[in-house]
Every structure is written in structure tokens, then in C-alpha cells.
Amino acid sequence: EAQVTQNPRYLITVTGKKLTVTCSQNMNHEYMSWYRQDPGLGLRQIYYSMNVEVTDKGDVPEGYKVSRKEKRNFPLILESPSPNQTSLYFCASSLNRGNEKLFFGSGTQLSVL
Amino acid sequence: GESVGLHLPTLSVQEGDNSIINCAYSNSASDYFIWYKQESGKGPQFIIDIRSNMDKRQGQRVTVLLNKTVKHLSLQIAATQPGDSAVYFCAAYFTGNQFYFGTGTSLTVIP
């Protein structure tokens, strides 16, 4: 089944403790992206990747890192999480470029205490 | 900055009626639009898309209308069913390799 898989679904952590949220897609998509979703706000892009070893900042990149060493994986790294990064995070992918149908993962609810 | 908004945060319809959900966008250069459905606890699910060279596109029970003159997008759901209850939001693709998303309309279908 074609899908975008995120792990974990839920994560509670404390300020300053490094964490990684994994994202994997099995559709051979070139484009991958991370978003955060907060109440009253639309999805906001954190980082995106056009292909392996190519990553770029979105609208809200501060406090986040990403890497794209393989086509299928696009992990989101929080080196020193803070409470304002408490949010619902989504990974998405599309076949190529960015203006194609975006497929989303099921989300990761992160709470930073 | 760019913005994409939805006209109503909530919408209630009777089962069997048609639903219309609206969206406005700010950038006339946007050339691709998607409607998503998001159920509680799940990721956004693709419903239908439309490119700027079209003004209407139909799927199964859904129709998207695009009015580029007033920068307005709408999603019409025919014969709304209880399973259609969810949050619906639009996404507009702008140059710069990213989408901008509306905040969503929560649709409640009354049996």
C-alpha cells in the first residue's frame, strides 16, 4: 500500500532533550516536506526537500533540522526542543517538484514540557 | 506574505443536502489547488485538485470550482453523508516550491 509513515504518533518530552521524528514513503517520491499544524492556523511548512541531499527552509524552520540521505526517508530533528514546538507535525511527499498531489502521513503529536 | 483562508470555520448540513465550502487565496500567480479532508486524529486526505487552466473539475460526489478573477475556490459535496463530517481545507501552490494552506472549515452532517 502506498503510504507515508511517521513515527512516533505521540511523543512527550522535556525542554532541551534532542528528538527525531522519522518519516518514510514507499512511492519513490522525489519531493518531501514537513509541516506543523496549530489551532487556528493552517499547516505551515518547516522544511522541504526536492531530492536526495537537497533541502530548503520553509516558513517556520527555526529550531528544526532535516536530512535527506535516502530518497525514502526525511527525518525531522529537534536539537533542543522548547515548549513553543508543541504541535501536531505532518510529513508529506509528492512525485516530483512541489506542485503535485501531496500525500500526508498520519501525524505526530509532540508535547514539550 | 501569502495567505489562504476559508470563509466559515464551521458548517452544519442535513444528511442528503449539498455542502459548499469556500476558500480565498491572495496570490494570483498560484497555479495549482488541492482540497483536503482531515478527520479527527488522522492526516489530511486528498479529495480533489485543479490547475489554473481549468475552472471546474468533478470527482465522485465532489466538484471544485475555481474563479481566478476573484481568487476564490469552492468545494461542493453532493448528497452529504455522515462520513463526510470532517475538517476541510484548501491548499494553494505558489512559486517557491510550497503550498499555503487554509485554516479549515469543520463540516458537521446532521442525520
Short mmCIF file of N, CA, C and O in Angstrom, two decimals, chain A residues 25 28-33 48-55 66-75 93-94:
data_model
loop_
_atom_site.label_atom_id
_atom_site.label_comp_id
_atom_site.label_asym_id
_atom_site.label_seq_id
_atom_site.Cartn_x
_atom_site.Cartn_y
_atom_site.Cartn_z
N GLN A 25 8.51 7.19 2.97
CA GLN A 25 7.49 6.97 1.95
C GLN A 25 7.94 5.86 1.01
O GLN A 25 9.13 5.71 0.73
N ASN A 28 8.47 6.18 -4.02
CA ASN A 28 9.59 6.68 -4.84
C ASN A 28 9.42 8.17 -5.18
O ASN A 28 9.81 8.62 -6.27
N HIS A 29 8.82 8.91 -4.24
CA HIS A 29 8.62 10.33 -4.46
C HIS A 29 9.91 11.11 -4.28
O HIS A 29 10.71 10.81 -3.40
N GLU A 30 10.07 12.13 -5.12
CA GLU A 30 11.26 12.96 -5.01
C GLU A 30 11.08 14.06 -3.95
O GLU A 30 12.00 14.43 -3.26
N TYR A 31 9.86 14.60 -3.88
CA TYR A 31 9.60 15.76 -3.01
C TYR A 31 9.06 15.29 -1.67
O TYR A 31 8.10 14.51 -1.61
N MET A 32 9.67 15.80 -0.59
CA MET A 32 9.16 15.52 0.75
C MET A 32 9.17 16.81 1.56
O MET A 32 9.98 17.71 1.30
N SER A 33 8.29 16.89 2.55
CA SER A 33 8.12 18.13 3.27
C SER A 33 7.62 17.86 4.69
O SER A 33 6.94 16.86 4.92
N TYR A 48 11.52 21.50 3.37
CA TYR A 48 11.17 20.61 2.29
C TYR A 48 12.44 20.14 1.58
O TYR A 48 13.52 20.71 1.77
N SER A 49 12.26 19.08 0.78
CA SER A 49 13.39 18.51 0.06
C SER A 49 12.93 18.14 -1.35
O SER A 49 11.95 17.43 -1.53
N MET A 50 13.67 18.63 -2.33
CA MET A 50 13.32 18.34 -3.72
C MET A 50 13.89 17.00 -4.18
O MET A 50 13.40 16.42 -5.15
N ASN A 51 14.94 16.54 -3.50
CA ASN A 51 15.53 15.26 -3.85
C ASN A 51 16.62 14.93 -2.82
O ASN A 51 16.86 15.70 -1.88
N VAL A 52 17.28 13.82 -3.01
CA VAL A 52 18.32 13.40 -2.06
C VAL A 52 19.39 14.48 -1.95
O VAL A 52 19.82 15.06 -2.96
N GLU A 53 19.76 14.78 -0.70
CA GLU A 53 20.79 15.77 -0.38
C GLU A 53 20.40 17.20 -0.74
O GLU A 53 21.27 18.09 -0.74
N VAL A 54 19.14 17.45 -1.04
CA VAL A 54 18.66 18.80 -1.36
C VAL A 54 17.55 19.16 -0.40
O VAL A 54 16.46 18.58 -0.45
N THR A 55 17.83 20.10 0.52
CA THR A 55 16.80 20.54 1.47
C THR A 55 16.75 22.06 1.50
O THR A 55 17.76 22.73 1.24
N VAL A 66 16.66 18.98 9.25
CA VAL A 66 16.23 17.82 8.47
C VAL A 66 17.43 17.26 7.74
O VAL A 66 18.48 17.91 7.63
N SER A 67 17.28 16.06 7.23
CA SER A 67 18.29 15.48 6.35
C SER A 67 17.60 14.60 5.33
O SER A 67 16.49 14.10 5.56
N ARG A 68 18.24 14.45 4.18
CA ARG A 68 17.66 13.59 3.13
C ARG A 68 18.82 12.79 2.51
O ARG A 68 19.32 13.09 1.43
N LYS A 69 19.22 11.77 3.24
CA LYS A 69 20.33 10.93 2.78
C LYS A 69 19.85 9.85 1.81
O LYS A 69 20.62 9.35 0.98
N GLU A 70 18.58 9.47 1.95
CA GLU A 70 17.99 8.47 1.06
C GLU A 70 16.68 9.05 0.54
O GLU A 70 16.05 9.87 1.20
N LYS A 71 16.26 8.57 -0.60
CA LYS A 71 15.05 9.10 -1.22
C LYS A 71 13.82 8.87 -0.35
O LYS A 71 12.93 9.70 -0.27
N ARG A 72 13.73 7.74 0.30
CA ARG A 72 12.50 7.37 1.01
C ARG A 72 12.38 8.01 2.39
O ARG A 72 11.29 8.10 2.92
N ASN A 73 13.47 8.47 2.99
CA ASN A 73 13.44 8.94 4.38
C ASN A 73 13.71 10.44 4.50
O ASN A 73 14.60 10.98 3.83
N PHE A 74 12.99 11.06 5.41
CA PHE A 74 13.15 12.51 5.62
C PHE A 74 12.88 12.82 7.09
O PHE A 74 11.82 13.30 7.47
N PRO A 75 13.85 12.54 7.96
CA PRO A 75 13.63 12.76 9.39
C PRO A 75 13.64 14.23 9.78
O PRO A 75 14.36 15.03 9.17
N SER A 93 4.66 13.90 0.99
CA SER A 93 5.51 13.68 -0.17
C SER A 93 4.70 13.82 -1.44
O SER A 93 3.47 13.68 -1.44
N SER A 94 5.39 14.13 -2.52
CA SER A 94 4.76 14.14 -3.83
C SER A 94 5.76 13.66 -4.85
O SER A 94 6.97 13.64 -4.61
#
